[in-house]
Every structure is written in structure tokens, then in C-alpha cells.
Amino acid sequence: MTEPCQQAVPHIVIFDSGVGGLSILQAARQQLPHCRFSYLSDNAGFPYGNKPASQVIDRACHVLTSFTQQVKDVDIYVIACNTASTLALPRLRRHFSRPVVGVVPAIKPAALNSKNRYIGLLATPGTVKRSYTKRLIQEFAADCQVVCVGSSALVELAERKLRQLPITTDELLPILKPFLTAGKANPSPDKLDTLVLACTHFPLLAAEIQQVVGSDIYLIDSGAAIARRIEYWAQRIVPAGYSSQQPTYAWFTRDDQNIVELAPTLALFGFKSSRILP
Ligand code: DGL
């Protein structure tokens, strides 16, 4: 008897420095339940948000190239990291022949949503200062007051939460305070009606952030829009090879204790085992 024919499905790799890309994975899986997903975390290079631009670009290219050599059948690359996308997309798109989808700050939808023309941007220190981000603000939110806050501490809190370690809203308060109190960059905090979560780690803390900033502020992230962009490519590419039955893994660039602590979360996201990139 012959084996039932299993149709090849797109293999999508979701890449981030740490666990942030899991927020994108969640949205992508919802939109494309039939696709194969691998997760790739450059935990050896984490965090990206306070590193010089050239270092982030080199690491992203190096890690994704090693991954491609190892795994071979990647159909779509998703750079699920605002810090890396705002820097490395042109180079990655030149380098890989398959589509590369980037995640960049959701300034445009935030400006469309804001009634008061007063929005907040919460990102890594790197993303806040990049010219890419400044161009997005000029292009889509020139008529808005934009209050920018860069935080690496919040990235660490998201990492902790996903390792099932306790975090408290008291730890979030000093990070989010610039949105809530008047200052030079934030003359009328009461007008702020929309907050962009422009680091993929932050939607993982959406409930905690909402609790601190209050329910009147609308939180926006890129997850759903990126899922639609991945779907656009998934409908257009010819998959390299494997059926949805073929296992995929969460990959890391360094073996450490954090991976053990992350195992229950990774299982919830569909990864029963991890691999270390050689
Ligand atoms: N998750 C990443 C982002 O969206 C960055 C986290 C880090 O600092 O490595 O920007």
C-alpha cells in the first residue's frame, strides 16, 4: 500500500533575540494554522536593544545564515524584532532569496487610531533612536505629539515572565511613568490615547502594561498586521519541501539554564523540544 500523499506546506522561521518573537508567532499561527513554524532565538546575542547598529545587523545576518545552512528548507523569514528590522531588513533581503518579513513600530495604525493626536511609543532604546523610526513618525504621525520611551528593563521583565518567574506591576511603574507624568516631552499626559508596543517582547506584558497605564489608553502592536503579511507570502511561494507532520523546533544560539526554564512556555507555543545552533 502506498503512503497517503502529504502536501508540502510553507516553513516559516520566526526570529528574535529572545522570547519576544513568540508574540508574533502566536498571531501568525492563528492566521496560518496549517503552516510549519520554527522559532529562532539569538539568546547568545541577547539583548539587541542596547547594542550598536552594526553589531545587531551582523548578528542577525550571521545567525539566520547559520540557521539556513542547518535547516535548509526555510520558505519565509520573519524578523520578529523591531530592533533588528529597523536596521537589518535591506541587508537580509539582499542576502536571502526567500521573502523576509520585518516587524517595525506600528506608528501608522497608532496615528490612525488616535483621536487626540497624542501617542506613546514604547520600544527598546535602540529602536527609539533609529532614523527608521523617526522617518515613520514624520511620515505617518507628523501632526501627533509622540512621547518616546526606550526600555531594556521591560524586555528583561518579559523574559522573566515567560520563564514563569514572578513580576510585579511595581516593577513596571518607573518604566512607564514618563507616559503618565508631565514633562518636556509629555506636556499633557491626560491626552495620550494610544500606545505603540514597538518591541515584540512587550505584547507579552500587555495585561500588566494596561493595568499600569489604565484602560483609557489603547495598546497597539504589530502582531495581526505581520500575520497578514506572512499569509500574503505563504499564498505566493512554492514550499521547499515538507508536510505539516514534519517536526519543527525552538532553536537557540547558546545552551543555558534559561532554556530549561522556558520549556513549559515553549511547549504551550507548540515546541516540545529545543535545539542549539552549532
Ligand atoms: N524583541 C526585540 C524587539 O522587538 C528586542 C529585544 C532586545 O532588546 O533584544 O525590538
PDB file of C-alpha atoms and ligand atoms in Angstrom:
ATOM      1  CA  MET A   1       0.000   0.000   0.000  1.00  0.00           C
ATOM      2  CA  THR A   2       1.299   3.478  -0.808  1.00  0.00           C
ATOM      3  CA  GLU A   3       1.652   6.188   1.866  1.00  0.00           C
ATOM      4  CA  PRO A   4      -1.040   8.887   1.742  1.00  0.00           C
ATOM      5  CA  CYS A   5       0.340  11.865  -0.215  1.00  0.00           C
ATOM      6  CA  GLN A   6       1.155  14.706   2.199  1.00  0.00           C
ATOM      7  CA  GLN A   7       1.156  18.141   0.657  1.00  0.00           C
ATOM      8  CA  ALA A   8       4.157  20.401   1.335  1.00  0.00           C
ATOM      9  CA  VAL A   9       3.330  23.452   3.464  1.00  0.00           C
ATOM     10  CA  PRO A  10       5.304  26.691   3.933  1.00  0.00           C
ATOM     11  CA  HIS A  11       8.028  26.569   6.584  1.00  0.00           C
ATOM     12  CA  ILE A  12       8.259  29.880   8.389  1.00  0.00           C
ATOM     13  CA  VAL A  13      11.065  30.815  10.777  1.00  0.00           C
ATOM     14  CA  ILE A  14      10.294  33.403  13.430  1.00  0.00           C
ATOM     15  CA  PHE A  15      13.496  35.115  14.590  1.00  0.00           C
ATOM     16  CA  ASP A  16      14.162  37.347  17.606  1.00  0.00           C
ATOM     17  CA  SER A  17      16.946  37.995  20.091  1.00  0.00           C
ATOM     18  CA  GLY A  18      14.852  36.385  22.838  1.00  0.00           C
ATOM     19  CA  VAL A  19      11.269  35.337  23.550  1.00  0.00           C
ATOM     20  CA  GLY A  20       9.645  38.453  22.045  1.00  0.00           C
ATOM     21  CA  GLY A  21       9.040  36.795  18.694  1.00  0.00           C
ATOM     22  CA  LEU A  22       6.625  34.422  20.422  1.00  0.00           C
ATOM     23  CA  SER A  23       4.091  37.286  20.390  1.00  0.00           C
ATOM     24  CA  ILE A  24       4.392  37.309  16.589  1.00  0.00           C
ATOM     25  CA  LEU A  25       4.343  33.512  16.405  1.00  0.00           C
ATOM     26  CA  GLN A  26       1.042  33.482  18.267  1.00  0.00           C
ATOM     27  CA  ALA A  27      -0.590  35.868  15.777  1.00  0.00           C
ATOM     28  CA  ALA A  28       0.937  34.037  12.793  1.00  0.00           C
ATOM     29  CA  ARG A  29      -0.210  30.597  13.945  1.00  0.00           C
ATOM     30  CA  GLN A  30      -3.744  31.889  14.396  1.00  0.00           C
ATOM     31  CA  GLN A  31      -3.773  33.222  10.838  1.00  0.00           C
ATOM     32  CA  LEU A  32      -1.926  30.247   9.286  1.00  0.00           C
ATOM     33  CA  PRO A  33      -2.658  27.138  11.354  1.00  0.00           C
ATOM     34  CA  HIS A  34      -1.615  24.790   8.524  1.00  0.00           C
ATOM     35  CA  CYS A  35       1.952  26.167   8.177  1.00  0.00           C
ATOM     36  CA  ARG A  36       5.136  24.854   9.807  1.00  0.00           C
ATOM     37  CA  PHE A  37       6.812  27.250  12.231  1.00  0.00           C
ATOM     38  CA  SER A  38      10.313  27.173  13.661  1.00  0.00           C
ATOM     39  CA  TYR A  39      11.400  29.594  16.360  1.00  0.00           C
ATOM     40  CA  LEU A  40      14.916  31.001  16.441  1.00  0.00           C
ATOM     41  CA  SER A  41      16.235  32.994  19.387  1.00  0.00           C
ATOM     42  CA  ASP A  42      19.699  34.534  19.365  1.00  0.00           C
ATOM     43  CA  ASN A  43      19.970  34.198  23.118  1.00  0.00           C
ATOM     44  CA  ALA A  44      23.786  34.406  22.864  1.00  0.00           C
ATOM     45  CA  GLY A  45      23.400  37.890  21.351  1.00  0.00           C
ATOM     46  CA  PHE A  46      20.513  38.994  23.599  1.00  0.00           C
ATOM     47  CA  PRO A  47      19.688  41.819  24.217  1.00  0.00           C
ATOM     48  CA  TYR A  48      19.805  43.677  20.892  1.00  0.00           C
ATOM     49  CA  GLY A  49      18.127  46.829  22.179  1.00  0.00           C
ATOM     50  CA  ASN A  50      21.237  48.445  23.644  1.00  0.00           C
ATOM     51  CA  LYS A  51      23.797  47.218  21.091  1.00  0.00           C
ATOM     52  CA  PRO A  52      25.415  49.300  18.343  1.00  0.00           C
ATOM     53  CA  ALA A  53      23.633  49.138  14.986  1.00  0.00           C
ATOM     54  CA  SER A  54      26.465  47.361  13.149  1.00  0.00           C
ATOM     55  CA  GLN A  55      26.570  44.616  15.780  1.00  0.00           C
ATOM     56  CA  VAL A  56      22.806  43.959  15.533  1.00  0.00           C
ATOM     57  CA  ILE A  57      22.948  43.807  11.713  1.00  0.00           C
ATOM     58  CA  ASP A  58      25.939  41.434  11.737  1.00  0.00           C
ATOM     59  CA  ARG A  59      24.408  39.124  14.328  1.00  0.00           C
ATOM     60  CA  ALA A  60      21.030  38.910  12.615  1.00  0.00           C
ATOM     61  CA  CYS A  61      22.712  38.066   9.268  1.00  0.00           C
ATOM     62  CA  HIS A  62      25.111  35.601  10.824  1.00  0.00           C
ATOM     63  CA  VAL A  63      22.506  33.735  12.903  1.00  0.00           C
ATOM     64  CA  LEU A  64      19.953  33.484  10.089  1.00  0.00           C
ATOM     65  CA  THR A  65      22.637  32.311   7.667  1.00  0.00           C
ATOM     66  CA  SER A  66      23.768  29.568  10.092  1.00  0.00           C
ATOM     67  CA  PHE A  67      20.145  28.573  10.608  1.00  0.00           C
ATOM     68  CA  THR A  68      19.551  28.310   6.870  1.00  0.00           C
ATOM     69  CA  GLN A  69      22.643  26.135   6.469  1.00  0.00           C
ATOM     70  CA  GLN A  70      21.397  23.880   9.240  1.00  0.00           C
ATOM     71  CA  VAL A  71      17.687  23.663   8.426  1.00  0.00           C
ATOM     72  CA  LYS A  72      17.760  24.257   4.635  1.00  0.00           C
ATOM     73  CA  ASP A  73      14.028  24.300   3.814  1.00  0.00           C
ATOM     74  CA  VAL A  74      13.058  27.776   5.117  1.00  0.00           C
ATOM     75  CA  ASP A  75      10.383  29.394   2.930  1.00  0.00           C
ATOM     76  CA  ILE A  76       9.725  32.661   4.767  1.00  0.00           C
ATOM     77  CA  TYR A  77      11.907  34.558   7.251  1.00  0.00           C
ATOM     78  CA  VAL A  78      10.171  36.699   9.859  1.00  0.00           C
ATOM     79  CA  ILE A  79      12.386  39.174  11.682  1.00  0.00           C
ATOM     80  CA  ALA A  80      10.155  39.331  14.752  1.00  0.00           C
ATOM     81  CA  CYS A  81      12.241  42.053  16.338  1.00  0.00           C
ATOM     82  CA  ASN A  82      11.753  45.782  15.813  1.00  0.00           C
ATOM     83  CA  THR A  83      15.342  46.478  16.849  1.00  0.00           C
ATOM     84  CA  ALA A  84      16.759  44.197  14.159  1.00  0.00           C
ATOM     85  CA  SER A  85      14.140  45.007  11.489  1.00  0.00           C
ATOM     86  CA  THR A  86      14.654  48.772  11.680  1.00  0.00           C
ATOM     87  CA  LEU A  87      18.330  48.124  10.865  1.00  0.00           C
ATOM     88  CA  ALA A  88      18.889  44.884   9.009  1.00  0.00           C
ATOM     89  CA  LEU A  89      15.990  44.387   6.570  1.00  0.00           C
ATOM     90  CA  PRO A  90      17.732  45.739   3.438  1.00  0.00           C
ATOM     91  CA  ARG A  91      20.794  43.540   4.031  1.00  0.00           C
ATOM     92  CA  LEU A  92      18.755  40.435   4.860  1.00  0.00           C
ATOM     93  CA  ARG A  93      16.574  40.921   1.772  1.00  0.00           C
ATOM     94  CA  ARG A  94      19.660  41.177  -0.424  1.00  0.00           C
ATOM     95  CA  HIS A  95      21.144  38.097   1.209  1.00  0.00           C
ATOM     96  CA  PHE A  96      18.227  35.621   1.148  1.00  0.00           C
ATOM     97  CA  SER A  97      16.316  34.583  -1.939  1.00  0.00           C
ATOM     98  CA  ARG A  98      13.168  33.749   0.094  1.00  0.00           C
ATOM     99  CA  PRO A  99      10.805  36.508   1.401  1.00  0.00           C
ATOM    100  CA  VAL A 100      11.920  38.355   4.545  1.00  0.00           C
ATOM    101  CA  VAL A 101       9.091  39.903   6.585  1.00  0.00           C
ATOM    102  CA  GLY A 102      10.056  42.571   9.114  1.00  0.00           C
ATOM    103  CA  VAL A 103       8.343  43.897  12.221  1.00  0.00           C
ATOM    104  CA  VAL A 104       8.549  47.674  12.569  1.00  0.00           C
ATOM    105  CA  PRO A 105       6.846  50.089  15.003  1.00  0.00           C
ATOM    106  CA  ALA A 106       3.082  50.352  14.390  1.00  0.00           C
ATOM    107  CA  ILE A 107       3.161  54.157  14.163  1.00  0.00           C
ATOM    108  CA  LYS A 108       0.776  54.337  11.200  1.00  0.00           C
ATOM    109  CA  PRO A 109      -2.101  52.392  12.823  1.00  0.00           C
ATOM    110  CA  ALA A 110      -1.497  54.288  16.059  1.00  0.00           C
ATOM    111  CA  ALA A 111      -1.820  57.640  14.276  1.00  0.00           C
ATOM    112  CA  LEU A 112      -4.961  56.408  12.552  1.00  0.00           C
ATOM    113  CA  ASN A 113      -6.409  55.349  15.904  1.00  0.00           C
ATOM    114  CA  SER A 114      -5.535  58.436  17.941  1.00  0.00           C
ATOM    115  CA  LYS A 115      -8.337  60.943  18.358  1.00  0.00           C
ATOM    116  CA  ASN A 116      -6.269  63.347  20.455  1.00  0.00           C
ATOM    117  CA  ARG A 117      -3.250  63.176  18.090  1.00  0.00           C
ATOM    118  CA  TYR A 118      -1.209  62.194  21.140  1.00  0.00           C
ATOM    119  CA  ILE A 119       0.545  58.838  21.073  1.00  0.00           C
ATOM    120  CA  GLY A 120       3.187  56.963  23.046  1.00  0.00           C
ATOM    121  CA  LEU A 121       5.954  54.818  21.614  1.00  0.00           C
ATOM    122  CA  LEU A 122       7.404  52.133  23.872  1.00  0.00           C
ATOM    123  CA  ALA A 123      10.386  50.323  22.366  1.00  0.00           C
ATOM    124  CA  THR A 124      13.980  49.358  23.052  1.00  0.00           C
ATOM    125  CA  PRO A 125      16.476  52.223  23.442  1.00  0.00           C
ATOM    126  CA  GLY A 126      17.868  51.256  20.025  1.00  0.00           C
ATOM    127  CA  THR A 127      14.520  51.378  18.186  1.00  0.00           C
ATOM    128  CA  VAL A 128      13.593  54.726  19.750  1.00  0.00           C
ATOM    129  CA  LYS A 129      16.693  56.428  18.394  1.00  0.00           C
ATOM    130  CA  ARG A 130      16.859  54.824  14.920  1.00  0.00           C
ATOM    131  CA  SER A 131      16.363  57.048  11.878  1.00  0.00           C
ATOM    132  CA  TYR A 132      13.929  54.408  10.537  1.00  0.00           C
ATOM    133  CA  THR A 133      11.608  55.085  13.497  1.00  0.00           C
ATOM    134  CA  LYS A 134      11.997  58.858  13.137  1.00  0.00           C
ATOM    135  CA  ARG A 135      11.051  58.565   9.462  1.00  0.00           C
ATOM    136  CA  LEU A 136       7.920  56.562  10.364  1.00  0.00           C
ATOM    137  CA  ILE A 137       6.899  59.294  12.806  1.00  0.00           C
ATOM    138  CA  GLN A 138       7.499  62.029  10.213  1.00  0.00           C
ATOM    139  CA  GLU A 139       5.605  60.147   7.545  1.00  0.00           C
ATOM    140  CA  PHE A 140       2.580  58.934   9.490  1.00  0.00           C
ATOM    141  CA  ALA A 141       2.340  60.931  12.709  1.00  0.00           C
ATOM    142  CA  ALA A 142       3.721  64.364  11.838  1.00  0.00           C
ATOM    143  CA  ASP A 143       0.633  66.004  13.344  1.00  0.00           C
ATOM    144  CA  CYS A 144       0.848  63.994  16.592  1.00  0.00           C
ATOM    145  CA  GLN A 145       2.664  64.576  19.830  1.00  0.00           C
ATOM    146  CA  VAL A 146       4.757  61.404  20.130  1.00  0.00           C
ATOM    147  CA  VAL A 147       6.148  60.503  23.551  1.00  0.00           C
ATOM    148  CA  CYS A 148       9.009  58.012  23.140  1.00  0.00           C
ATOM    149  CA  VAL A 149      10.305  55.741  25.892  1.00  0.00           C
ATOM    150  CA  GLY A 150      13.106  53.224  25.383  1.00  0.00           C
ATOM    151  CA  SER A 151      13.496  50.452  27.931  1.00  0.00           C
ATOM    152  CA  SER A 152      15.673  47.363  28.144  1.00  0.00           C
ATOM    153  CA  ALA A 153      14.388  46.656  31.661  1.00  0.00           C
ATOM    154  CA  LEU A 154      10.923  45.912  30.260  1.00  0.00           C
ATOM    155  CA  VAL A 155      12.455  43.423  27.812  1.00  0.00           C
ATOM    156  CA  GLU A 156      14.044  41.635  30.773  1.00  0.00           C
ATOM    157  CA  LEU A 157      10.701  41.557  32.602  1.00  0.00           C
ATOM    158  CA  ALA A 158       9.047  39.852  29.609  1.00  0.00           C
ATOM    159  CA  GLU A 159      11.845  37.294  29.537  1.00  0.00           C
ATOM    160  CA  ARG A 160      11.278  36.635  33.224  1.00  0.00           C
ATOM    161  CA  LYS A 161       7.530  36.290  32.852  1.00  0.00           C
ATOM    162  CA  LEU A 162       7.929  33.637  30.160  1.00  0.00           C
ATOM    163  CA  ARG A 163      10.355  31.741  32.394  1.00  0.00           C
ATOM    164  CA  GLN A 164       7.416  31.657  34.848  1.00  0.00           C
ATOM    165  CA  LEU A 165       9.221  33.916  37.322  1.00  0.00           C
ATOM    166  CA  PRO A 166       7.155  36.439  39.271  1.00  0.00           C
ATOM    167  CA  ILE A 167       6.986  40.043  38.099  1.00  0.00           C
ATOM    168  CA  THR A 168       5.047  42.856  39.748  1.00  0.00           C
ATOM    169  CA  THR A 169       3.355  45.982  38.423  1.00  0.00           C
ATOM    170  CA  ASP A 170       5.600  47.930  40.835  1.00  0.00           C
ATOM    171  CA  GLU A 171       8.491  46.988  38.572  1.00  0.00           C
ATOM    172  CA  LEU A 172       6.673  48.365  35.520  1.00  0.00           C
ATOM    173  CA  LEU A 173       5.650  51.659  37.084  1.00  0.00           C
ATOM    174  CA  PRO A 174       9.016  53.509  36.907  1.00  0.00           C
ATOM    175  CA  ILE A 175       9.449  52.363  33.273  1.00  0.00           C
ATOM    176  CA  LEU A 176       6.006  53.591  32.201  1.00  0.00           C
ATOM    177  CA  LYS A 177       5.996  56.726  34.368  1.00  0.00           C
ATOM    178  CA  PRO A 178       7.158  59.066  31.544  1.00  0.00           C
ATOM    179  CA  PHE A 179       3.850  58.370  29.776  1.00  0.00           C
ATOM    180  CA  LEU A 180       1.838  59.221  32.854  1.00  0.00           C
ATOM    181  CA  THR A 181       3.527  62.313  34.243  1.00  0.00           C
ATOM    182  CA  ALA A 182       4.009  65.730  32.666  1.00  0.00           C
ATOM    183  CA  GLY A 183       7.431  66.685  31.376  1.00  0.00           C
ATOM    184  CA  LYS A 184       9.102  68.416  28.448  1.00  0.00           C
ATOM    185  CA  ALA A 185       8.426  65.534  26.037  1.00  0.00           C
ATOM    186  CA  ASN A 186       4.993  64.878  27.511  1.00  0.00           C
ATOM    187  CA  PRO A 187       3.264  68.206  28.226  1.00  0.00           C
ATOM    188  CA  SER A 188      -0.323  66.804  28.556  1.00  0.00           C
ATOM    189  CA  PRO A 189      -0.226  63.141  29.644  1.00  0.00           C
ATOM    190  CA  ASP A 190      -4.011  63.088  30.036  1.00  0.00           C
ATOM    191  CA  LYS A 191      -4.326  63.416  26.238  1.00  0.00           C
ATOM    192  CA  LEU A 192      -2.375  60.247  25.485  1.00  0.00           C
ATOM    193  CA  ASP A 193      -4.908  57.838  23.987  1.00  0.00           C
ATOM    194  CA  THR A 194      -2.773  55.321  22.052  1.00  0.00           C
ATOM    195  CA  LEU A 195       0.405  53.479  22.998  1.00  0.00           C
ATOM    196  CA  VAL A 196       2.514  51.581  20.459  1.00  0.00           C
ATOM    197  CA  LEU A 197       4.197  48.440  21.797  1.00  0.00           C
ATOM    198  CA  ALA A 198       7.158  48.645  19.415  1.00  0.00           C
ATOM    199  CA  CYS A 199       9.182  45.781  20.789  1.00  0.00           C
ATOM    200  CA  THR A 200       7.898  42.256  20.267  1.00  0.00           C
ATOM    201  CA  HIS A 201       8.575  41.454  23.923  1.00  0.00           C
ATOM    202  CA  PHE A 202       6.013  43.996  25.115  1.00  0.00           C
ATOM    203  CA  PRO A 203       2.731  42.398  23.921  1.00  0.00           C
ATOM    204  CA  LEU A 204       3.710  39.519  26.214  1.00  0.00           C
ATOM    205  CA  LEU A 205       3.228  42.050  29.049  1.00  0.00           C
ATOM    206  CA  ALA A 206       0.140  43.740  27.568  1.00  0.00           C
ATOM    207  CA  ALA A 207      -2.096  42.945  30.558  1.00  0.00           C
ATOM    208  CA  GLU A 208       0.465  44.286  33.033  1.00  0.00           C
ATOM    209  CA  ILE A 209       1.142  47.405  30.929  1.00  0.00           C
ATOM    210  CA  GLN A 210      -2.590  48.061  30.561  1.00  0.00           C
ATOM    211  CA  GLN A 211      -3.013  47.779  34.310  1.00  0.00           C
ATOM    212  CA  VAL A 212      -0.365  50.438  34.915  1.00  0.00           C
ATOM    213  CA  VAL A 213      -1.351  52.931  32.179  1.00  0.00           C
ATOM    214  CA  GLY A 214      -5.093  52.467  32.668  1.00  0.00           C
ATOM    215  CA  SER A 215      -7.865  51.215  30.427  1.00  0.00           C
ATOM    216  CA  ASP A 216      -8.336  54.540  28.569  1.00  0.00           C
ATOM    217  CA  ILE A 217      -5.099  54.079  26.644  1.00  0.00           C
ATOM    218  CA  TYR A 218      -5.374  51.820  23.594  1.00  0.00           C
ATOM    219  CA  LEU A 219      -2.407  49.488  23.131  1.00  0.00           C
ATOM    220  CA  ILE A 220      -1.314  48.694  19.573  1.00  0.00           C
ATOM    221  CA  ASP A 221       1.185  46.095  18.398  1.00  0.00           C
ATOM    222  CA  SER A 222       2.199  44.688  15.018  1.00  0.00           C
ATOM    223  CA  GLY A 223       1.143  41.040  15.509  1.00  0.00           C
ATOM    224  CA  ALA A 224      -2.030  40.880  13.398  1.00  0.00           C
ATOM    225  CA  ALA A 225      -0.603  43.022  10.560  1.00  0.00           C
ATOM    226  CA  ILE A 226       2.540  40.869  10.378  1.00  0.00           C
ATOM    227  CA  ALA A 227       0.439  37.697  10.360  1.00  0.00           C
ATOM    228  CA  ARG A 228      -1.412  39.056   7.309  1.00  0.00           C
ATOM    229  CA  ARG A 229       1.895  39.879   5.618  1.00  0.00           C
ATOM    230  CA  ILE A 230       3.168  36.352   6.242  1.00  0.00           C
ATOM    231  CA  GLU A 231      -0.066  34.994   4.793  1.00  0.00           C
ATOM    232  CA  TYR A 232       0.449  37.142   1.683  1.00  0.00           C
ATOM    233  CA  TRP A 233       3.784  35.400   1.071  1.00  0.00           C
ATOM    234  CA  ALA A 234       2.575  31.958   2.152  1.00  0.00           C
ATOM    235  CA  GLN A 235      -0.030  32.137  -0.620  1.00  0.00           C
ATOM    236  CA  ARG A 236       2.572  33.050  -3.221  1.00  0.00           C
ATOM    237  CA  ILE A 237       5.599  30.847  -2.595  1.00  0.00           C
ATOM    238  CA  VAL A 238       6.102  27.235  -3.588  1.00  0.00           C
ATOM    239  CA  PRO A 239       7.070  25.417  -0.367  1.00  0.00           C
ATOM    240  CA  ALA A 240      10.555  23.885  -0.377  1.00  0.00           C
ATOM    241  CA  GLY A 241       9.571  20.514   0.891  1.00  0.00           C
ATOM    242  CA  TYR A 242       7.943  19.104   3.964  1.00  0.00           C
ATOM    243  CA  SER A 243       4.431  18.325   5.128  1.00  0.00           C
ATOM    244  CA  SER A 244       2.891  19.764   8.273  1.00  0.00           C
ATOM    245  CA  GLN A 245       3.664  16.456  10.027  1.00  0.00           C
ATOM    246  CA  GLN A 246       7.432  17.145   9.927  1.00  0.00           C
ATOM    247  CA  PRO A 247       8.584  18.309  13.405  1.00  0.00           C
ATOM    248  CA  THR A 248       9.952  21.802  13.980  1.00  0.00           C
ATOM    249  CA  TYR A 249      11.877  23.151  16.962  1.00  0.00           C
ATOM    250  CA  ALA A 250      12.705  26.181  19.021  1.00  0.00           C
ATOM    251  CA  TRP A 251      16.345  26.955  18.235  1.00  0.00           C
ATOM    252  CA  PHE A 252      18.824  28.870  20.354  1.00  0.00           C
ATOM    253  CA  THR A 253      22.349  30.132  19.764  1.00  0.00           C
ATOM    254  CA  ARG A 254      23.599  29.205  23.253  1.00  0.00           C
ATOM    255  CA  ASP A 255      22.784  26.400  25.642  1.00  0.00           C
ATOM    256  CA  ASP A 256      21.913  27.808  29.052  1.00  0.00           C
ATOM    257  CA  GLN A 257      19.675  27.384  32.070  1.00  0.00           C
ATOM    258  CA  ASN A 258      17.097  29.851  30.709  1.00  0.00           C
ATOM    259  CA  ILE A 259      16.156  27.352  28.010  1.00  0.00           C
ATOM    260  CA  VAL A 260      15.268  24.791  30.674  1.00  0.00           C
ATOM    261  CA  GLU A 261      13.156  27.388  32.473  1.00  0.00           C
ATOM    262  CA  LEU A 262      11.461  28.328  29.192  1.00  0.00           C
ATOM    263  CA  ALA A 263      10.484  24.758  28.341  1.00  0.00           C
ATOM    264  CA  PRO A 264       6.904  24.921  29.711  1.00  0.00           C
ATOM    265  CA  THR A 265       6.222  28.147  27.782  1.00  0.00           C
ATOM    266  CA  LEU A 266       7.759  26.747  24.602  1.00  0.00           C
ATOM    267  CA  ALA A 267       5.539  23.673  24.951  1.00  0.00           C
ATOM    268  CA  LEU A 268       2.494  25.962  25.133  1.00  0.00           C
ATOM    269  CA  PHE A 269       3.669  27.551  21.876  1.00  0.00           C
ATOM    270  CA  GLY A 270       3.907  24.113  20.260  1.00  0.00           C
ATOM    271  CA  PHE A 271       7.631  23.319  20.678  1.00  0.00           C
ATOM    272  CA  LYS A 272       8.196  20.089  22.528  1.00  0.00           C
ATOM    273  CA  SER A 273      11.955  20.266  22.216  1.00  0.00           C
ATOM    274  CA  SER A 274      14.754  22.734  21.588  1.00  0.00           C
ATOM    275  CA  ARG A 275      17.912  22.668  19.503  1.00  0.00           C
ATOM    276  CA  ILE A 276      21.158  24.577  19.771  1.00  0.00           C
ATOM    277  CA  LEU A 277      22.509  26.063  16.560  1.00  0.00           C
ATOM    278  CA  PRO A 278      26.032  24.709  16.028  1.00  0.00           C
TER     279      PRO A 278
HETATM  280  N1  DGL B   1      12.198  41.859  20.827  1.00  0.00           N
HETATM  281  C1  DGL B   1      13.101  42.823  20.304  1.00  0.00           C
HETATM  282  C2  DGL B   1      12.402  43.973  19.603  1.00  0.00           C
HETATM  283  O1  DGL B   1      11.307  43.834  19.116  1.00  0.00           O
HETATM  284  C3  DGL B   1      14.253  43.341  21.117  1.00  0.00           C
HETATM  285  C4  DGL B   1      14.639  42.850  22.445  1.00  0.00           C
HETATM  286  C5  DGL B   1      16.116  43.071  22.743  1.00  0.00           C
HETATM  287  O2  DGL B   1      16.483  44.137  23.249  1.00  0.00           O
HETATM  288  O3  DGL B   1      16.884  42.167  22.399  1.00  0.00           O
HETATM  289  O4  DGL B   1      12.938  45.043  19.476  1.00  0.00           O
END
